[in-house]
PDB file of C-alpha atoms in Angstrom:
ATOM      1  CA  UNK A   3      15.496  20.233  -3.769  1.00 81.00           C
ATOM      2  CA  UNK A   4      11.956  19.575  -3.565  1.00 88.00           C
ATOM      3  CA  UNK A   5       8.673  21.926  -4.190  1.00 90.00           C
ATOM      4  CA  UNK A   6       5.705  22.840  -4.356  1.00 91.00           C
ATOM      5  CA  UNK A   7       3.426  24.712  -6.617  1.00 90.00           C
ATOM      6  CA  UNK A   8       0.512  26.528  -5.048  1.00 89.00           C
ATOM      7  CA  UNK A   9      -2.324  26.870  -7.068  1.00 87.00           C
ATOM      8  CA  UNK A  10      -5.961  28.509  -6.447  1.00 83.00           C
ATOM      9  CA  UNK A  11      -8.006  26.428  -8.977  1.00 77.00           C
ATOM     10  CA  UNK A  12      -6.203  26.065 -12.126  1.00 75.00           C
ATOM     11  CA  UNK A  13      -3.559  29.119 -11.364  1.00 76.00           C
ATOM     12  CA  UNK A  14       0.022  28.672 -10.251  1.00 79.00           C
ATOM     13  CA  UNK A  15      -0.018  31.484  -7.556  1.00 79.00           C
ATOM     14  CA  UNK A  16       3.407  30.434  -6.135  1.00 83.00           C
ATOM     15  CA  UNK A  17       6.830  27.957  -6.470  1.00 85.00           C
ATOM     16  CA  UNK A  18       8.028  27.080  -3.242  1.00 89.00           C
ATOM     17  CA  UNK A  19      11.538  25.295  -2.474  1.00 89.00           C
ATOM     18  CA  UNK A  20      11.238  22.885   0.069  1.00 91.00           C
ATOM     19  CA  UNK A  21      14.550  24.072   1.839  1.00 89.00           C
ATOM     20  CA  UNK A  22      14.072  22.979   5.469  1.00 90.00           C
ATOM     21  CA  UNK A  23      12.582  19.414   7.771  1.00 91.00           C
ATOM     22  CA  UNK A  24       9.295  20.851   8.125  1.00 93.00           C
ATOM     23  CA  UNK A  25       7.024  23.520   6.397  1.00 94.00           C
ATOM     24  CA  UNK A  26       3.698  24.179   7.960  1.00 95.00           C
ATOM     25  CA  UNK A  27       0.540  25.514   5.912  1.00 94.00           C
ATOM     26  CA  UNK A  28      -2.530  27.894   7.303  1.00 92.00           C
ATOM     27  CA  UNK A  29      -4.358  31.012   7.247  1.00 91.00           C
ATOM     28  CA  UNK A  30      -2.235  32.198   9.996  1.00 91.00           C
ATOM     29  CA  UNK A  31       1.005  34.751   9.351  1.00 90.00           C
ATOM     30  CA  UNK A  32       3.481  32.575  10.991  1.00 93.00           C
ATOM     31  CA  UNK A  33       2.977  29.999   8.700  1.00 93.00           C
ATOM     32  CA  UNK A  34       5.645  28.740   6.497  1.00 92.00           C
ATOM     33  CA  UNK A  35       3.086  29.014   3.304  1.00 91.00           C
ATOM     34  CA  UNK A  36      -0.180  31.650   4.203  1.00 90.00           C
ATOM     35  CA  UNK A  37      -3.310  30.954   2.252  1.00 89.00           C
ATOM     36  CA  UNK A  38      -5.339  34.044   2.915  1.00 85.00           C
ATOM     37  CA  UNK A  39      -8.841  31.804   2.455  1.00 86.00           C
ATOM     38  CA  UNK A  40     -11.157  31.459   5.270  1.00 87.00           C
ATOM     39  CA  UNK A  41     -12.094  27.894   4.469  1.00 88.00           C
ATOM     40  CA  UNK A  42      -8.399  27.322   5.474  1.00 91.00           C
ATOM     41  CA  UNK A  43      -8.015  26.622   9.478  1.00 93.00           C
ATOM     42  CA  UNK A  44      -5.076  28.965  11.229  1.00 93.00           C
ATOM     43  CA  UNK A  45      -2.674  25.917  11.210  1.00 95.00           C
ATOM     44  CA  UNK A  46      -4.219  23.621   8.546  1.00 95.00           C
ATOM     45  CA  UNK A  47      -1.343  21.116   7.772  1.00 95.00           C
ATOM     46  CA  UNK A  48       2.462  20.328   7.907  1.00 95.00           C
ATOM     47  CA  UNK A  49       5.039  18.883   5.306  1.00 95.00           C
ATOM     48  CA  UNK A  50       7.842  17.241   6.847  1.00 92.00           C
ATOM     49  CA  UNK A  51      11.017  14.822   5.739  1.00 90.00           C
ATOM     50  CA  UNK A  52      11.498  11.766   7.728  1.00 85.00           C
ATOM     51  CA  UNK A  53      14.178   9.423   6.743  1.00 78.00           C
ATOM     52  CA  UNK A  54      14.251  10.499   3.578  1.00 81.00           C
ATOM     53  CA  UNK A  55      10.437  10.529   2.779  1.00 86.00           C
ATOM     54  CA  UNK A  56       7.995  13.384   2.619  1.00 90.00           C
ATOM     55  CA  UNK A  57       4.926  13.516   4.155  1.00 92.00           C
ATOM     56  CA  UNK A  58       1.475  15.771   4.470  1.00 93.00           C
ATOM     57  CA  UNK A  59       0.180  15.366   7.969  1.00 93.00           C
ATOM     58  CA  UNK A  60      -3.807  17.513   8.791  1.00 94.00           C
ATOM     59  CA  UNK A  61      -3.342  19.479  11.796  1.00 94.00           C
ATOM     60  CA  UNK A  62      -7.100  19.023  12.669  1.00 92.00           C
ATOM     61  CA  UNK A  63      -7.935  20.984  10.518  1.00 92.00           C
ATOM     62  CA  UNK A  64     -11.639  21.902   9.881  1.00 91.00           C
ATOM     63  CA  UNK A  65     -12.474  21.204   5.948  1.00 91.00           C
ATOM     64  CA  UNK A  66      -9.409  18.589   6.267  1.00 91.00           C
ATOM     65  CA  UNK A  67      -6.808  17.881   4.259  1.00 93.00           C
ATOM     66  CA  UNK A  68      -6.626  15.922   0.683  1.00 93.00           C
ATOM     67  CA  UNK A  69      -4.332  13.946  -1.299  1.00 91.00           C
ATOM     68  CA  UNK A  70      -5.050  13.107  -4.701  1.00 90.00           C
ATOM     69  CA  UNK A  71      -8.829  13.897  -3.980  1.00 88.00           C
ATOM     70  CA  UNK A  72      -8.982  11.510  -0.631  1.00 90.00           C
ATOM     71  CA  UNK A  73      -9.044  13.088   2.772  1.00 90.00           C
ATOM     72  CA  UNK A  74      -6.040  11.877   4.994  1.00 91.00           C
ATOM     73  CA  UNK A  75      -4.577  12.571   8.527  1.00 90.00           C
ATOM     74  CA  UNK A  76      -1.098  11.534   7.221  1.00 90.00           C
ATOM     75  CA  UNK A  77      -0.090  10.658   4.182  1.00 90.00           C
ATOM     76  CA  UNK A  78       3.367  10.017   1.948  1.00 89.00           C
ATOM     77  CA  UNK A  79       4.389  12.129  -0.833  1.00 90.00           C
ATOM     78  CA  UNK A  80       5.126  11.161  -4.818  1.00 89.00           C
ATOM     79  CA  UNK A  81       5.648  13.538  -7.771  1.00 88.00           C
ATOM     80  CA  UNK A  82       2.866  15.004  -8.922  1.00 89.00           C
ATOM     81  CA  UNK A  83       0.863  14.347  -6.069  1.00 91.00           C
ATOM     82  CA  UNK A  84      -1.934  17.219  -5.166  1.00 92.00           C
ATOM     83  CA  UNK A  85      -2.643  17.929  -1.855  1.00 93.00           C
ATOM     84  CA  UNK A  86      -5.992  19.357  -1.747  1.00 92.00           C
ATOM     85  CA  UNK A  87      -7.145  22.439   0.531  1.00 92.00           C
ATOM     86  CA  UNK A  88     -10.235  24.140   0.060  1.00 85.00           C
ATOM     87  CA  UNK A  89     -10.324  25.964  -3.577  1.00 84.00           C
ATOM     88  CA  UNK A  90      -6.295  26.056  -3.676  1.00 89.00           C
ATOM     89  CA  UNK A  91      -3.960  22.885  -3.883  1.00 91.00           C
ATOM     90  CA  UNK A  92      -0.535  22.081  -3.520  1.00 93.00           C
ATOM     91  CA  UNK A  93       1.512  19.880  -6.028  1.00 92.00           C
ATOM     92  CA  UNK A  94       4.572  17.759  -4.920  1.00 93.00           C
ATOM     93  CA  UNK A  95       6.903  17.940  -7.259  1.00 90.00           C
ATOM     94  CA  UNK A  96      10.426  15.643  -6.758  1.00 85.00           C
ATOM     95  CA  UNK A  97      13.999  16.511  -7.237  1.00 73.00           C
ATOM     96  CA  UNK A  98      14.334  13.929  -9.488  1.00 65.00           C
ATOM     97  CA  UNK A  99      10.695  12.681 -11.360  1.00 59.00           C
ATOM     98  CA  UNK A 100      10.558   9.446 -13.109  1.00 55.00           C
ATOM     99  CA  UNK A 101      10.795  10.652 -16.881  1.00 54.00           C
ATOM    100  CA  UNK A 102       7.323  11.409 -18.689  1.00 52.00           C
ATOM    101  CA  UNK A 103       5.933   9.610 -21.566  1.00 46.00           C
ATOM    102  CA  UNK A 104       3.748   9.896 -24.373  1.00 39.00           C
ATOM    103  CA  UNK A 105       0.935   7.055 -23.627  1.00 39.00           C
ATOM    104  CA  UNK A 106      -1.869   6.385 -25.818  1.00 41.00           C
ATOM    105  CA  UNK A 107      -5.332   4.210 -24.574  1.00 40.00           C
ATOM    106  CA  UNK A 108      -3.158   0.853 -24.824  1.00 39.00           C
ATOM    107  CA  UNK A 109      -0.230   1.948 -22.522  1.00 41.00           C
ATOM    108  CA  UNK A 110       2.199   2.175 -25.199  1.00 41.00           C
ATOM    109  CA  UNK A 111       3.982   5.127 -26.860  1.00 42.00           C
ATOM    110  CA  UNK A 112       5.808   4.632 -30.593  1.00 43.00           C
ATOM    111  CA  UNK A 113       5.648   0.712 -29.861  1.00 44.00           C
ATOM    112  CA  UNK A 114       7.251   0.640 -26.605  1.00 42.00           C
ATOM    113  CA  UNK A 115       5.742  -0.656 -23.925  1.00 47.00           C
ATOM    114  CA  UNK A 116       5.299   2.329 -20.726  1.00 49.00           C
ATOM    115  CA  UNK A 117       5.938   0.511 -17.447  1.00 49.00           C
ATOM    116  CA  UNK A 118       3.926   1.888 -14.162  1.00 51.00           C
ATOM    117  CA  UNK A 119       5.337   3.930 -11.486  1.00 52.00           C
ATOM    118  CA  UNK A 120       5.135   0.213  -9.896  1.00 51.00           C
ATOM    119  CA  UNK A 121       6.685  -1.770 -12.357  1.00 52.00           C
ATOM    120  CA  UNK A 122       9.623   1.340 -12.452  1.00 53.00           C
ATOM    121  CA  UNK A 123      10.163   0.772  -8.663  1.00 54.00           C
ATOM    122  CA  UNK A 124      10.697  -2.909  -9.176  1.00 53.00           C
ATOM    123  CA  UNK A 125      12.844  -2.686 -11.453  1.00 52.00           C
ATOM    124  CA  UNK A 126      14.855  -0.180  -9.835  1.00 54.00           C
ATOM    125  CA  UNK A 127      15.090  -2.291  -6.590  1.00 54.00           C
ATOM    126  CA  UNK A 128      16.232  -5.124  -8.498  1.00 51.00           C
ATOM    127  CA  UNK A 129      18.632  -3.184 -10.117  1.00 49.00           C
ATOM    128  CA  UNK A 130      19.823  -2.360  -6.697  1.00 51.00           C
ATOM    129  CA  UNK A 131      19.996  -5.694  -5.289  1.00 50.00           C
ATOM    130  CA  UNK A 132      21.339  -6.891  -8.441  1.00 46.00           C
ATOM    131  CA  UNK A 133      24.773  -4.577  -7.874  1.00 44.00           C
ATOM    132  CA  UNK A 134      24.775  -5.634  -4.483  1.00 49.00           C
ATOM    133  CA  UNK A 135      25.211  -9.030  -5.286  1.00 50.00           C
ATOM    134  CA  UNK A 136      21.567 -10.071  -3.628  1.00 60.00           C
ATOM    135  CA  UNK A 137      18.724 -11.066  -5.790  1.00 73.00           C
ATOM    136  CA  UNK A 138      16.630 -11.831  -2.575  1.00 84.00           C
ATOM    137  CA  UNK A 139      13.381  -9.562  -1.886  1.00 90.00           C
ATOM    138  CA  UNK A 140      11.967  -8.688   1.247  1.00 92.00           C
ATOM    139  CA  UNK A 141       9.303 -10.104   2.690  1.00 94.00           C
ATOM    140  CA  UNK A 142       6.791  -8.572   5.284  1.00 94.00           C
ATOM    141  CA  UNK A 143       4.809 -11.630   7.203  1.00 94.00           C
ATOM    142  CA  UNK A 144       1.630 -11.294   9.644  1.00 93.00           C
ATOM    143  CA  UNK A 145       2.455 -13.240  12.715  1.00 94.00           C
ATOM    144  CA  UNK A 146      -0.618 -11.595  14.851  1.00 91.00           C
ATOM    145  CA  UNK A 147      -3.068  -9.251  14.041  1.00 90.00           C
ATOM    146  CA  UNK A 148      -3.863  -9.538  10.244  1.00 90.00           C
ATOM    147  CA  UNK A 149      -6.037  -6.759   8.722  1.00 88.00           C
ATOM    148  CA  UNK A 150      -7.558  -8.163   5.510  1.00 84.00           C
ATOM    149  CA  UNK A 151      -6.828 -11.306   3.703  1.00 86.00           C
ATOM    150  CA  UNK A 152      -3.109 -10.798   2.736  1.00 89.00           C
ATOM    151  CA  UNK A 153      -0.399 -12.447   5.047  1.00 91.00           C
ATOM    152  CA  UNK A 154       2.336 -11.886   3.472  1.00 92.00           C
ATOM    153  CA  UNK A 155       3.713  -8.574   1.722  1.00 93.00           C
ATOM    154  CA  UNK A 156       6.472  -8.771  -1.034  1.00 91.00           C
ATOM    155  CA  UNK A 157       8.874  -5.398  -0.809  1.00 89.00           C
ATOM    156  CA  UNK A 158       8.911  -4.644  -4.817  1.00 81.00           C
ATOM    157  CA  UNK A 159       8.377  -1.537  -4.660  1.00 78.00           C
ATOM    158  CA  UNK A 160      10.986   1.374  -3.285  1.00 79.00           C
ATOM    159  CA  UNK A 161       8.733   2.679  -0.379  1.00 81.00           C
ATOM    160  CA  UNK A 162       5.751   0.593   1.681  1.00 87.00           C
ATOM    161  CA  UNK A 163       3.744   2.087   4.073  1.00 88.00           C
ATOM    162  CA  UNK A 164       2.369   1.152   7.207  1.00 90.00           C
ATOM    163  CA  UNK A 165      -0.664   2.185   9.155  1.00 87.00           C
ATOM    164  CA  UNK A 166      -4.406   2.137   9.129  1.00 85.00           C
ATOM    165  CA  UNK A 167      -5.275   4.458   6.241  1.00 81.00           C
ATOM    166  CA  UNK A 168      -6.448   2.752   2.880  1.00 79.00           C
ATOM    167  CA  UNK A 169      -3.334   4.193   1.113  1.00 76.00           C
ATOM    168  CA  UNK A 170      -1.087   1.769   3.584  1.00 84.00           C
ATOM    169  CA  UNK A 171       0.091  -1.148   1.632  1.00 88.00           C
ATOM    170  CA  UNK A 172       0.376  -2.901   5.012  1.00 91.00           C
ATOM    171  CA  UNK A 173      -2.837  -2.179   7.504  1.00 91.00           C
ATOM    172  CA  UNK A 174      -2.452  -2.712  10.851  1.00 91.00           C
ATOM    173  CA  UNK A 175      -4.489  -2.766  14.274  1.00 86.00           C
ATOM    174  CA  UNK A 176      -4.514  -0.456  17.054  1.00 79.00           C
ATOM    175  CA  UNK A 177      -3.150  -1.251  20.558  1.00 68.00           C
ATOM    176  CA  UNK A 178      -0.383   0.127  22.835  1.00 58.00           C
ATOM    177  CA  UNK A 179      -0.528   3.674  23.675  1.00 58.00           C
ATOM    178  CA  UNK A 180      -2.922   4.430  20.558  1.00 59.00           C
ATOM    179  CA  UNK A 181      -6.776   3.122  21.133  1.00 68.00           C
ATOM    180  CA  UNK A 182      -6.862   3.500  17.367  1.00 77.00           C
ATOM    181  CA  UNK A 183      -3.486   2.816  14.993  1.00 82.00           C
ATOM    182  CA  UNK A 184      -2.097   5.797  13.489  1.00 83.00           C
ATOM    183  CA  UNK A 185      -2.916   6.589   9.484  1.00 82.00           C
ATOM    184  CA  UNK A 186       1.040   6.134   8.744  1.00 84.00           C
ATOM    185  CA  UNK A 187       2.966   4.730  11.771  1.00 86.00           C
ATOM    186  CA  UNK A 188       5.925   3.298  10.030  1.00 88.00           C
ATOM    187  CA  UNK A 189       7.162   2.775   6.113  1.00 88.00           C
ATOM    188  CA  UNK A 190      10.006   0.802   4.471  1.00 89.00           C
ATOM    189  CA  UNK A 191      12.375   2.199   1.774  1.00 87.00           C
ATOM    190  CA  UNK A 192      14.607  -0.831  -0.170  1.00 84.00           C
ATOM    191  CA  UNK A 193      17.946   1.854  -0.020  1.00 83.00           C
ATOM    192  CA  UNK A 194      21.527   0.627  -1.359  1.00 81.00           C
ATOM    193  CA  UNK A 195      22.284  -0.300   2.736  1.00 82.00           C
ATOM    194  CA  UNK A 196      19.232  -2.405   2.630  1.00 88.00           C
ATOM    195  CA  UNK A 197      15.500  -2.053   3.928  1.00 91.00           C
ATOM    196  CA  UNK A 198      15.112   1.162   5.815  1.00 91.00           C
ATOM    197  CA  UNK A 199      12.123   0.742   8.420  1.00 91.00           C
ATOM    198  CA  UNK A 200      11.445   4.554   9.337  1.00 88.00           C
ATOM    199  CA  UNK A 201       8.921   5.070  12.539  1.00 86.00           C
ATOM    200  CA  UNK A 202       6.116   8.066  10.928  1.00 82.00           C
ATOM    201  CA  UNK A 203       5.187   8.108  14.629  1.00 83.00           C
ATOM    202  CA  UNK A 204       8.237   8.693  16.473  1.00 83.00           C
ATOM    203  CA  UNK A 205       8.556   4.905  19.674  1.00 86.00           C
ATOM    204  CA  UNK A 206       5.592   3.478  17.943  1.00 88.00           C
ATOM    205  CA  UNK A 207       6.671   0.816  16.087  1.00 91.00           C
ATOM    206  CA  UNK A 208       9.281  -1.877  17.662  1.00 93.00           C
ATOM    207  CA  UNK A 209      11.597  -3.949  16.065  1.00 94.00           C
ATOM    208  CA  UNK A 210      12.440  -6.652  18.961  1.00 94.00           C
ATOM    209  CA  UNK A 211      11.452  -4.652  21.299  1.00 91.00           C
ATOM    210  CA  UNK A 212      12.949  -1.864  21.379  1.00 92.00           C
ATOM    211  CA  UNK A 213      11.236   1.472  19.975  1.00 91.00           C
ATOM    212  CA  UNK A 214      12.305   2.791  16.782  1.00 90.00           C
ATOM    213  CA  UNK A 215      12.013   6.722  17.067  1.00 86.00           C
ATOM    214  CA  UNK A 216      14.217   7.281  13.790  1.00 84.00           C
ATOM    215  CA  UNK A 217      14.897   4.373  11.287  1.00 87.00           C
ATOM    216  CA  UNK A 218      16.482   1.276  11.861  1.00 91.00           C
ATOM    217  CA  UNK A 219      18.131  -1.263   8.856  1.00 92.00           C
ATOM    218  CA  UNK A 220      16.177  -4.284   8.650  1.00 93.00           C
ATOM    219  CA  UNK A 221      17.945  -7.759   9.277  1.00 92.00           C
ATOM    220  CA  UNK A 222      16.142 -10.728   8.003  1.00 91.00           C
ATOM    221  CA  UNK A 223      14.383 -12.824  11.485  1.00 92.00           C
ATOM    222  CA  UNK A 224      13.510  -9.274  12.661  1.00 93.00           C
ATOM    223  CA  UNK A 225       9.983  -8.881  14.805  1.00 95.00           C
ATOM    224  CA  UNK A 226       8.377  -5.973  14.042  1.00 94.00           C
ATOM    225  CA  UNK A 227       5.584  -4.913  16.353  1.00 93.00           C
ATOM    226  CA  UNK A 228       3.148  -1.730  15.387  1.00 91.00           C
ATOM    227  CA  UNK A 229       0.075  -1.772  17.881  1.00 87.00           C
ATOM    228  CA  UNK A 230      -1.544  -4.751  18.111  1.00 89.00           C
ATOM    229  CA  UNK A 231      -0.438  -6.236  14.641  1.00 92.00           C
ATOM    230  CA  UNK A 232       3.132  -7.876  14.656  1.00 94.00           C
ATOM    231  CA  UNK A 233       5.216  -8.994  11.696  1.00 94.00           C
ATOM    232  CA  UNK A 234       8.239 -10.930  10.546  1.00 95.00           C
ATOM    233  CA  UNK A 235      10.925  -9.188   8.238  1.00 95.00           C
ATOM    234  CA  UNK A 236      11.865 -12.474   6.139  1.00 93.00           C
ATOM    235  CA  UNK A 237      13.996 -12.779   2.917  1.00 91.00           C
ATOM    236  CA  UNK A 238      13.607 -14.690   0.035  1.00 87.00           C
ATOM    237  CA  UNK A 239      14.858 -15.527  -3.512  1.00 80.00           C
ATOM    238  CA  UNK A 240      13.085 -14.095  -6.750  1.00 71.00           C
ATOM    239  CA  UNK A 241      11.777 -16.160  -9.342  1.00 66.00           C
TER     240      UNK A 241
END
């Protein structure tokens, strides 16, 4: 299963199986994980599972929460990511990590090329679509309510996340029941069944209408509304 390593500066203090939905972090004794530090808040953030993803959510906190050295309200979780609180942090270590190499200032190690974590992810997913027969990517297109410059959103990688925070590969605009949109309201995982949307924040995003307060499997045509931004699940051939 998953974990994760406390550490107070540079000093593993503790290893810590992530054996249940949700584990909650704080200065507080009924805390899942107590940091005895007064510059941590009684209930200072939560680690949860949804649809298969994990996720670091700030429980208003008051010195805030960090991943990878950028404060977040919500945020998804990759190996080796640090989740920063106060003088201690908290690394996110998978059950399975993508296999470490020896890179030198060129990106190669021994004359073979290193791919990125992206370029890993893409080729996994092809290699997915590939045994099921599909070479076709998905495809996420603004209809209404484009943030930014990019209209349309090629699924390479495994997971893509949705929401207003600058870590959300698609950004989105408030409306509905939230004045402002969430940090992470939805993502989408390419699994062997197909592309997974999972809703972050549980009846906030639609797909045709109706609210998603799990995960739905994404059919190509499909309208997916989050706030006041809606999109168009499409599919299309790869070069």
């Amino acid at each position: 299963m998953p974990k994760l390593l406390l550490k107070f500066n540079a000093a593993v203090i503790k290893e810590i199986a992530i054996s249940k939905e949700s584990l909650t972090i704080g200065r507080k004794t009924d805390n899942d994980i107590v940091i005895d530090n007064p510059a941590i808040s009684g209930h200072h953030c939560r680690v949860s599972v949804q649809g298969g993803v994990y996720f670091v959510e700030d429980l208003e906190s008051t010195n805030g929460t960090y991943v990878n050295e950028k404060r977040i309200k919500k945020a998804g979780l990759h190996h080796n990511d640090v989740v920063g609180l106060a003088k201690h942090s908290l690394v996110f270590l998978e059950d399975n990590p993508p296999p470490p190499s020896a890179v030198d200032g060129k990106g190669e190690a021994d004359g073979t090329l290193v791919l990125t974590p992206e370029k890993q992810e893409a080729l996994v997913a092809a290699a997915t679509a590939s045994a099921k027969g599909d070479n076709r990517v998905g495809v996420i297109r603004i209809l209404k309510g484009l943030v930014g410059q990019q209209q349309e959103h090629e699924l390479k990688g495994m997971s893509t996340y949705i929401g207003k925070s600058d870590r959300a590969q698609i950004q989105i605009e408030g409306g509905g029941l939230f004045r402002s949109a969430p940090e992470v309201a939805a993502s989408i995982h390419r699994k062997p069944e197909g592309y997974v949307l999972v809703a972050v924040v549980q009846g906030y995003p639609l797909v045709n209408g109706s609210k998603v307060d799990s995960n739905v499997v994404l059919k190509e045509g499909d309208l997916i509304d989050c706030g006041g931004t809606t999109m168009q699940f499409m599919l299309k051939e790869q070069p």
